[in-house]
PDB file of C-alpha atoms in Angstrom:
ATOM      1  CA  UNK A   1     -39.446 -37.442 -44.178  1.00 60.00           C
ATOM      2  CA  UNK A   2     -42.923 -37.811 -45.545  1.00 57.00           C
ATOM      3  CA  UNK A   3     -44.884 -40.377 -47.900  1.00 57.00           C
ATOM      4  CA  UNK A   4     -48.373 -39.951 -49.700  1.00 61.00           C
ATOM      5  CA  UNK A   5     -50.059 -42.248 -52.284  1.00 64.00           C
ATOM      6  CA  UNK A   6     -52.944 -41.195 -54.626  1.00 57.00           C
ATOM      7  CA  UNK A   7     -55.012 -43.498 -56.690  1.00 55.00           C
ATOM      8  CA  UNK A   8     -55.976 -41.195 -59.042  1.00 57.00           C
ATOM      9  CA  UNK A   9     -52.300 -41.173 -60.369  1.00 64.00           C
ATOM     10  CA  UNK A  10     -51.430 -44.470 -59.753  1.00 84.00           C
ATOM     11  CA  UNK A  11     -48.589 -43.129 -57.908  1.00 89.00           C
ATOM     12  CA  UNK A  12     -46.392 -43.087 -54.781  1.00 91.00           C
ATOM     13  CA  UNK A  13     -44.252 -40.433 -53.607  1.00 93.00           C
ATOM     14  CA  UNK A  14     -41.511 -39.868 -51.095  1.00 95.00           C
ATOM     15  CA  UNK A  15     -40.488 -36.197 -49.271  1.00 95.00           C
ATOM     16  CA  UNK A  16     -37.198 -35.994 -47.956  1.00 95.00           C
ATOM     17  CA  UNK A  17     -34.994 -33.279 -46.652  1.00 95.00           C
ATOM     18  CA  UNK A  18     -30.953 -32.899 -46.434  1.00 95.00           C
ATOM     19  CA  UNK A  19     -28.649 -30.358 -45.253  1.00 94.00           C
ATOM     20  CA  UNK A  20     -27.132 -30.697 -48.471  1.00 95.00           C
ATOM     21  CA  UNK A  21     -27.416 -27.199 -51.563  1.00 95.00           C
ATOM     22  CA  UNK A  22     -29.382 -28.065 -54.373  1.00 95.00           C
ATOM     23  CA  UNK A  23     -26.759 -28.473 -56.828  1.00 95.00           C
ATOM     24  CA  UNK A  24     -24.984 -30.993 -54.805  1.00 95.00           C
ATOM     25  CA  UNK A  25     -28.096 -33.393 -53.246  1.00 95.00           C
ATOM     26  CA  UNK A  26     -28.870 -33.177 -57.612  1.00 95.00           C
ATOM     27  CA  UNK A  27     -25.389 -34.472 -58.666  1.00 94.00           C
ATOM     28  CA  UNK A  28     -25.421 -36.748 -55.697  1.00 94.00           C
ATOM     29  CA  UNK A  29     -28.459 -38.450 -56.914  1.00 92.00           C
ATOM     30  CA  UNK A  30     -27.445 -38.399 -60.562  1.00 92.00           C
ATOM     31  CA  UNK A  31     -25.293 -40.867 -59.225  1.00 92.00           C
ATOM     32  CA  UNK A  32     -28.378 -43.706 -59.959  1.00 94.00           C
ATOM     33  CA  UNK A  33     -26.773 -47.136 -59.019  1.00 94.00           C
ATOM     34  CA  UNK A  34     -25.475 -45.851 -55.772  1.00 93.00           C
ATOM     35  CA  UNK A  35     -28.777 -44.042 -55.388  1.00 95.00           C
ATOM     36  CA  UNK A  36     -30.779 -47.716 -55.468  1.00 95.00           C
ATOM     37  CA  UNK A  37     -28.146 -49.613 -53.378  1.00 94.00           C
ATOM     38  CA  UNK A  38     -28.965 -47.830 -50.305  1.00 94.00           C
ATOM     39  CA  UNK A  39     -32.526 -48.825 -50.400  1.00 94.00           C
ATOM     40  CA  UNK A  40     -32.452 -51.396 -47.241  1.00 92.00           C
ATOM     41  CA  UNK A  41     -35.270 -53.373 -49.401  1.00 93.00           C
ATOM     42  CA  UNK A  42     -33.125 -54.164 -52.668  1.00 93.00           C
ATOM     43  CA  UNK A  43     -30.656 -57.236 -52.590  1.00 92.00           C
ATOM     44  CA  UNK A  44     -28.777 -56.507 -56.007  1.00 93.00           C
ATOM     45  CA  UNK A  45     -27.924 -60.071 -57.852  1.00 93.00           C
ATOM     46  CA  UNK A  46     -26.154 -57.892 -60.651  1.00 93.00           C
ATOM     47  CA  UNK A  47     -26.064 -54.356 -62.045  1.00 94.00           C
ATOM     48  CA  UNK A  48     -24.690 -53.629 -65.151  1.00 94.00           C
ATOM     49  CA  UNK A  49     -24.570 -50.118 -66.757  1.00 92.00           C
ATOM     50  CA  UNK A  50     -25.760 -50.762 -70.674  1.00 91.00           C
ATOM     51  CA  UNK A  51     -25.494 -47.255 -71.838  1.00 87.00           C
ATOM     52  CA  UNK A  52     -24.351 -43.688 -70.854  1.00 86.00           C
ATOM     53  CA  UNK A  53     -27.435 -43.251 -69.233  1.00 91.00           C
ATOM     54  CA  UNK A  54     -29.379 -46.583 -69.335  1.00 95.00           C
ATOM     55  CA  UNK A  55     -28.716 -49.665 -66.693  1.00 96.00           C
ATOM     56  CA  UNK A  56     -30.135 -53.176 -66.158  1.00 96.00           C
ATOM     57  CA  UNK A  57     -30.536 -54.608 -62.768  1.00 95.00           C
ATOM     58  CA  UNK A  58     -31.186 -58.106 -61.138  1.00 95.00           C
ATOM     59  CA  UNK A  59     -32.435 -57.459 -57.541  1.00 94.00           C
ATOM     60  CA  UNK A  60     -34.959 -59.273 -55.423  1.00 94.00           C
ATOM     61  CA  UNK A  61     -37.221 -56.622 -53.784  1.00 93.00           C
ATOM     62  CA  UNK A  62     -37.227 -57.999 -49.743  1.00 92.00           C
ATOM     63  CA  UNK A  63     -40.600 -55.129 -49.216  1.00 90.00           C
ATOM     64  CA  UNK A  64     -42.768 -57.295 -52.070  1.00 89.00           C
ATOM     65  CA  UNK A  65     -40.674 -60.751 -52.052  1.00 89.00           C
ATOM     66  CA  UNK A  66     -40.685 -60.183 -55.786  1.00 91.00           C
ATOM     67  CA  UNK A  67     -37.618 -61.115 -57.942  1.00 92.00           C
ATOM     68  CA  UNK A  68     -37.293 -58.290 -60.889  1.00 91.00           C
ATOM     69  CA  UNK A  69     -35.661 -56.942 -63.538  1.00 92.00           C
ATOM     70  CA  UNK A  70     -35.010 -53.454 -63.428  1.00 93.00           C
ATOM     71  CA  UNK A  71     -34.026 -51.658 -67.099  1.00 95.00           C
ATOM     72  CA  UNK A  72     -34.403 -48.280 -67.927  1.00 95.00           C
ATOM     73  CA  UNK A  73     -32.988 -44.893 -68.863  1.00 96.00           C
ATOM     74  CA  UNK A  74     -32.547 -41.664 -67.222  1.00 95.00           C
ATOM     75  CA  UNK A  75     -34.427 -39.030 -69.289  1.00 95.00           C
ATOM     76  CA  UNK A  76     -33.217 -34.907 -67.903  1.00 94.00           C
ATOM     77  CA  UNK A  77     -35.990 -32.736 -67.180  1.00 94.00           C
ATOM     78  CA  UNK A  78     -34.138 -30.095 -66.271  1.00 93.00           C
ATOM     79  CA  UNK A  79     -30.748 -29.814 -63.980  1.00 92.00           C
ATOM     80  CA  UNK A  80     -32.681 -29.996 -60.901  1.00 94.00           C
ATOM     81  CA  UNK A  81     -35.443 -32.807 -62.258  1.00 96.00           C
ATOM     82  CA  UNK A  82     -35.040 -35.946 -64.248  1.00 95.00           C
ATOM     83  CA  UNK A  83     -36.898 -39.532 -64.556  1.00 96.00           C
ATOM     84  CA  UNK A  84     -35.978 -43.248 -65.309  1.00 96.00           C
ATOM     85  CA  UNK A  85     -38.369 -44.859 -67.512  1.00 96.00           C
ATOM     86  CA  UNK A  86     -38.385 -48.884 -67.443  1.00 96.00           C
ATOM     87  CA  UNK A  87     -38.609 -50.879 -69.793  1.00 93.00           C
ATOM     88  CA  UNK A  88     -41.058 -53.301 -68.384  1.00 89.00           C
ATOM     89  CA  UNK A  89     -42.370 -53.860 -65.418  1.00 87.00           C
ATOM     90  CA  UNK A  90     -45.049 -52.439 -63.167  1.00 88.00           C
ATOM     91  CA  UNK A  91     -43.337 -49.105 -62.580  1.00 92.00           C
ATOM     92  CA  UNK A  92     -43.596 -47.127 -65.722  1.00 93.00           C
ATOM     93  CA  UNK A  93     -41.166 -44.367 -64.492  1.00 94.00           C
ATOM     94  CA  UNK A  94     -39.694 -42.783 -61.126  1.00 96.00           C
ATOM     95  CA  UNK A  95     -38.797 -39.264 -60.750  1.00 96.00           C
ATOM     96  CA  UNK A  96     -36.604 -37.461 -58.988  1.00 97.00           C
ATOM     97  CA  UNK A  97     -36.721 -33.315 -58.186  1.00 97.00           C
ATOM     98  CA  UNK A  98     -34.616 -31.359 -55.813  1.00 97.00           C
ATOM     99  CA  UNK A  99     -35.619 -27.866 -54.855  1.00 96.00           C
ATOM    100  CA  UNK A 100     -33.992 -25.253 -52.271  1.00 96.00           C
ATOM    101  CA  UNK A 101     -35.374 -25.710 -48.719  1.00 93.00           C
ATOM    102  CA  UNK A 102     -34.048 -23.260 -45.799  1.00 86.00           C
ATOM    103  CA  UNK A 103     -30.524 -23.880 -45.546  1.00 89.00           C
ATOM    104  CA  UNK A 104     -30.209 -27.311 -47.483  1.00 93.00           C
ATOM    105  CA  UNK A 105     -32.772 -28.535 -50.282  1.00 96.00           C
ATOM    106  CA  UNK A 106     -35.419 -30.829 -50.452  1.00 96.00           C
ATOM    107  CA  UNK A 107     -35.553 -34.367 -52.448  1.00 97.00           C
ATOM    108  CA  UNK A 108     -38.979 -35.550 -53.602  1.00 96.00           C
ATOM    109  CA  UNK A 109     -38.941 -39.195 -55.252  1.00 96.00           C
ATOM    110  CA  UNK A 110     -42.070 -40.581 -57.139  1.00 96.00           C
ATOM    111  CA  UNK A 111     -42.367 -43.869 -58.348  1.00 94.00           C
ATOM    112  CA  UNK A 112     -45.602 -43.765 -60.665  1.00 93.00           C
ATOM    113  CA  UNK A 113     -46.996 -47.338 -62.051  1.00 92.00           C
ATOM    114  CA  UNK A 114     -48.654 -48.408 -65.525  1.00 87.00           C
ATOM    115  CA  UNK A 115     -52.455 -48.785 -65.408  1.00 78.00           C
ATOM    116  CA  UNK A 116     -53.914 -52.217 -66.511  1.00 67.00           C
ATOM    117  CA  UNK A 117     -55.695 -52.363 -70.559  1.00 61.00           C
ATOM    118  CA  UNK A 118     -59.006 -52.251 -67.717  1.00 59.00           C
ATOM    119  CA  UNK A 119     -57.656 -49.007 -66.105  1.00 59.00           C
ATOM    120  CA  UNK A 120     -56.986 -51.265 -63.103  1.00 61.00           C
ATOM    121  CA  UNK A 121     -54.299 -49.343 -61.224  1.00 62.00           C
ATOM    122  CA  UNK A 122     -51.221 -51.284 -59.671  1.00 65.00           C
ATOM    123  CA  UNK A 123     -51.381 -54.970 -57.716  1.00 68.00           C
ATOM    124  CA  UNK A 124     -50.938 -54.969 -53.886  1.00 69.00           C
ATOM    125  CA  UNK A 125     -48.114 -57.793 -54.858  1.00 72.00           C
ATOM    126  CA  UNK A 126     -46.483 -55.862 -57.387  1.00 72.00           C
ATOM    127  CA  UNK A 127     -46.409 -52.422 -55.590  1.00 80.00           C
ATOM    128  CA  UNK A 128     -42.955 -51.502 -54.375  1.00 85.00           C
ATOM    129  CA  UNK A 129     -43.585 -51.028 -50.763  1.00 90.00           C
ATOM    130  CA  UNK A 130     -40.089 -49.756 -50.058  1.00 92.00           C
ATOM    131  CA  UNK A 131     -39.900 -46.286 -50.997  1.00 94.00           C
ATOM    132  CA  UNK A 132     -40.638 -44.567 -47.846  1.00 93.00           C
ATOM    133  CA  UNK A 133     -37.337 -47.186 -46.451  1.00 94.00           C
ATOM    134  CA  UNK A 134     -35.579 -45.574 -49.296  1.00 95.00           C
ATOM    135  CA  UNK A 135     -36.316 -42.150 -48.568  1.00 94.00           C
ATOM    136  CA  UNK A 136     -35.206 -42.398 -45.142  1.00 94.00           C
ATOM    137  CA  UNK A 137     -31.966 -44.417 -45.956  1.00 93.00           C
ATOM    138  CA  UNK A 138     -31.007 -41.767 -48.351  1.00 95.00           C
ATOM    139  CA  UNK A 139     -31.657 -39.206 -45.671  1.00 95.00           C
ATOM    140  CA  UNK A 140     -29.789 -40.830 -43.358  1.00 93.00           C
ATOM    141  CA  UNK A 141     -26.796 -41.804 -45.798  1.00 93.00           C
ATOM    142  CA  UNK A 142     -26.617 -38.058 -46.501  1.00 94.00           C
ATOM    143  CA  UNK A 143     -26.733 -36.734 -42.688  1.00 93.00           C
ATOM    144  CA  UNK A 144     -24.041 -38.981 -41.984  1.00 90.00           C
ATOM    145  CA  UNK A 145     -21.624 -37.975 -44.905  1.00 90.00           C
ATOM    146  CA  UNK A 146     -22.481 -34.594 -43.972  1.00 91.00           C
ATOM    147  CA  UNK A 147     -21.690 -34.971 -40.536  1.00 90.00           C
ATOM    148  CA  UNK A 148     -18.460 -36.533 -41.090  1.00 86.00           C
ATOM    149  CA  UNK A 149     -16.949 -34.869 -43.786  1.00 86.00           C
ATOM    150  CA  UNK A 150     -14.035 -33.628 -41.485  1.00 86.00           C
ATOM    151  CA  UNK A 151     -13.438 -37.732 -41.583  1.00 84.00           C
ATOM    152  CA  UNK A 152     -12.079 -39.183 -45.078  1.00 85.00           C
ATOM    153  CA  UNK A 153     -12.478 -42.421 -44.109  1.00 85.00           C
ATOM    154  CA  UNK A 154     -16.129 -42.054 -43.580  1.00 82.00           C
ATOM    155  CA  UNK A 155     -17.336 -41.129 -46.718  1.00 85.00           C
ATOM    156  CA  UNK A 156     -14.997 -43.976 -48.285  1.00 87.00           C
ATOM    157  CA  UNK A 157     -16.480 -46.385 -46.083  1.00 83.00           C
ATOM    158  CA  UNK A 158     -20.169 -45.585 -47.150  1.00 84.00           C
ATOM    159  CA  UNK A 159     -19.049 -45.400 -51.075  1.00 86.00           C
ATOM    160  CA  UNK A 160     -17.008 -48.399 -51.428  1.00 85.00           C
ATOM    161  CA  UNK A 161     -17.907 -50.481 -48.505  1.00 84.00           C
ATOM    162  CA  UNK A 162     -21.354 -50.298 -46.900  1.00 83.00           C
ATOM    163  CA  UNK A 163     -23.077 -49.684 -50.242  1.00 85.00           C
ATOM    164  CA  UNK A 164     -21.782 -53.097 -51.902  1.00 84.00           C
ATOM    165  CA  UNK A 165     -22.930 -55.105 -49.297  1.00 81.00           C
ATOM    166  CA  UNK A 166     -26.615 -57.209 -49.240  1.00 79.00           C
ATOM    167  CA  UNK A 167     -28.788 -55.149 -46.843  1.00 76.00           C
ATOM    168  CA  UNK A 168     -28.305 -58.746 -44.160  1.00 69.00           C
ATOM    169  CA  UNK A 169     -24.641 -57.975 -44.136  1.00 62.00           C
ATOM    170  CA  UNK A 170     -25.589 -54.429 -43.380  1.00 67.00           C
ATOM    171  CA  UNK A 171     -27.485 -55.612 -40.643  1.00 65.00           C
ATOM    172  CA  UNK A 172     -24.597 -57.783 -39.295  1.00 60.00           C
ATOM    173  CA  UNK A 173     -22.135 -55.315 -39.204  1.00 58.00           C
ATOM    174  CA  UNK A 174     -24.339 -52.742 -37.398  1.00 57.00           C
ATOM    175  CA  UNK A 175     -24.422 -55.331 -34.802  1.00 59.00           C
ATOM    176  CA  UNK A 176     -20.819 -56.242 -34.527  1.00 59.00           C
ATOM    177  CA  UNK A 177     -20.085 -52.690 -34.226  1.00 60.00           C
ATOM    178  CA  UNK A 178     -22.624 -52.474 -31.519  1.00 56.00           C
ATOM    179  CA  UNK A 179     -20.876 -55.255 -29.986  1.00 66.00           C
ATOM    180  CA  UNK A 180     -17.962 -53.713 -30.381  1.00 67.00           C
ATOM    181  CA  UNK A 181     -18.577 -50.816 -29.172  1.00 61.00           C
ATOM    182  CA  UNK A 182     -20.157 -52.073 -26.068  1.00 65.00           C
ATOM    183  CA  UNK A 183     -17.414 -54.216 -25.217  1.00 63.00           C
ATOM    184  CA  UNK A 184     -14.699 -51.302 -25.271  1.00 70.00           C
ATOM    185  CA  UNK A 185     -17.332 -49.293 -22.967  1.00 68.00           C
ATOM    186  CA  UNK A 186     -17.368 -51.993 -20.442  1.00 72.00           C
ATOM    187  CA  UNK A 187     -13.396 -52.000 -20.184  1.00 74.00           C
ATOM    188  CA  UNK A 188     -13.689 -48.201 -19.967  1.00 72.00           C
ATOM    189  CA  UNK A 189     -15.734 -48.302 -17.276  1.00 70.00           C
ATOM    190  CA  UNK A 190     -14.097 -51.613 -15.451  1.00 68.00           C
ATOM    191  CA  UNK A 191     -10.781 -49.534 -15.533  1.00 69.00           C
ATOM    192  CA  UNK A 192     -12.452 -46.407 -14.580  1.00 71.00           C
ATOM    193  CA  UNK A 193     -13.905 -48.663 -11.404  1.00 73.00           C
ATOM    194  CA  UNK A 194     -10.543 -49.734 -10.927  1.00 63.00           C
ATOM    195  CA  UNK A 195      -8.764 -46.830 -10.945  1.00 75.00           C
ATOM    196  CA  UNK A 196     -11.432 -44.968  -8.291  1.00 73.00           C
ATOM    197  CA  UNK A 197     -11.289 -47.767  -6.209  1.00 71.00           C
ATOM    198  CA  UNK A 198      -8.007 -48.644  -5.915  1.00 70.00           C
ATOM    199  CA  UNK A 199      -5.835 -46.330  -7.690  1.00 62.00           C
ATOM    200  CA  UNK A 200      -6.665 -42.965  -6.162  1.00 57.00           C
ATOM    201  CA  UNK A 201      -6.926 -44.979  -2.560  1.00 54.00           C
ATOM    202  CA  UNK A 202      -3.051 -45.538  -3.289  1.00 54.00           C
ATOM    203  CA  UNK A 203      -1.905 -42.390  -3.910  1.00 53.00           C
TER     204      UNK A 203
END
């Protein structure tokens, strides 16, 4: 997982790879509103799909503190390639390109931003500083699915129940199933002590 910036483009870019083929990290990210939900940075007041390929979002960007609007339409560049150009806003379009790397392919995502009438390139208050977050929770989303694919329940978990949920509830649950987790491990081990200690002494 890599990010760069260059001034000269205006432009911010994300490098990600997945054990995933081509084909399938592409139609997995053609999937757009689950694409933006599991950036860890965007709390989503409302998303509403306007078009076949056009959407309108209310979310409130935790990396900038910035309430937005996000509206735009996907745009194909080719069946491994595309772009969604806003509407407004200080992102004029992000793209998205997958390419074959080793035995899975690589994701590259680039958010590039609208100069100022002056040439002025993009506010430090208006840049979205959560794309390198968003690169490395689609990474991990996609390890995990990957991993677990022998698991049903897994995948419809992530789909239908992490994703929904404001990135605080994410939080939360992580740490009630840390919790959780740690609890059951204690009363593994207190009936492991048990059983060496008094158990086996029995018999």
């Amino acid at each position: 997982m890599s990010q760069a910036s260059g001034d000269e483009r205006n432009a911010a870019w994300a490098v990600l790879e997945t054990p995933l083929p081509p084909d399938e990290l592409a139609t997995f990210c053609r999937q757009v509103e689950s694409l933006y939900r599991i950036n860890p940075f965007l709390e989503f007041d409302s998303w509403e799909q306007v078009g076949p390929d056009r959407f309108r979002a209310a979310v409130l960007n935790h990396s900038n503190g910035q309430r937005q609007v996000l509206e735009g339409g996907v745009v194909a560049e080719s069946e491994r390639a595309w772009r969604i150009d806003f509407v407004s806003g200080p992102k004029q379009h992000t793209r998205f390109e997958v390419v074959p790397a080793g035995s899975g392919s690589r994701l590259t995502i680039t958010d590039e931003y609208r100069r100022a009438a002056d040439g002025a390139s993009v506010s430090a208050e208006d840049a979205d500083r959560s794309l390198h977050a968003w690169g490395v929770g689609v990474k991990t989303f996609i390890e995990r699915e990957c991993r677990w694919r022998w698991l049903p329940i897994v995948r419809w978990f992530q789909r239908r129940v992490w994703l929904p949920m404001k990135p605080s509830a994410r939080r939360i649950m992580f740490l009630i199933l840390v919790i959780t987790v740690a609890d059951v491990a204690l009363i593994a081990l207190g009936f492991a002590i048990y059983w060496l200690e008094f158990g086996r002494g029995a018999s």
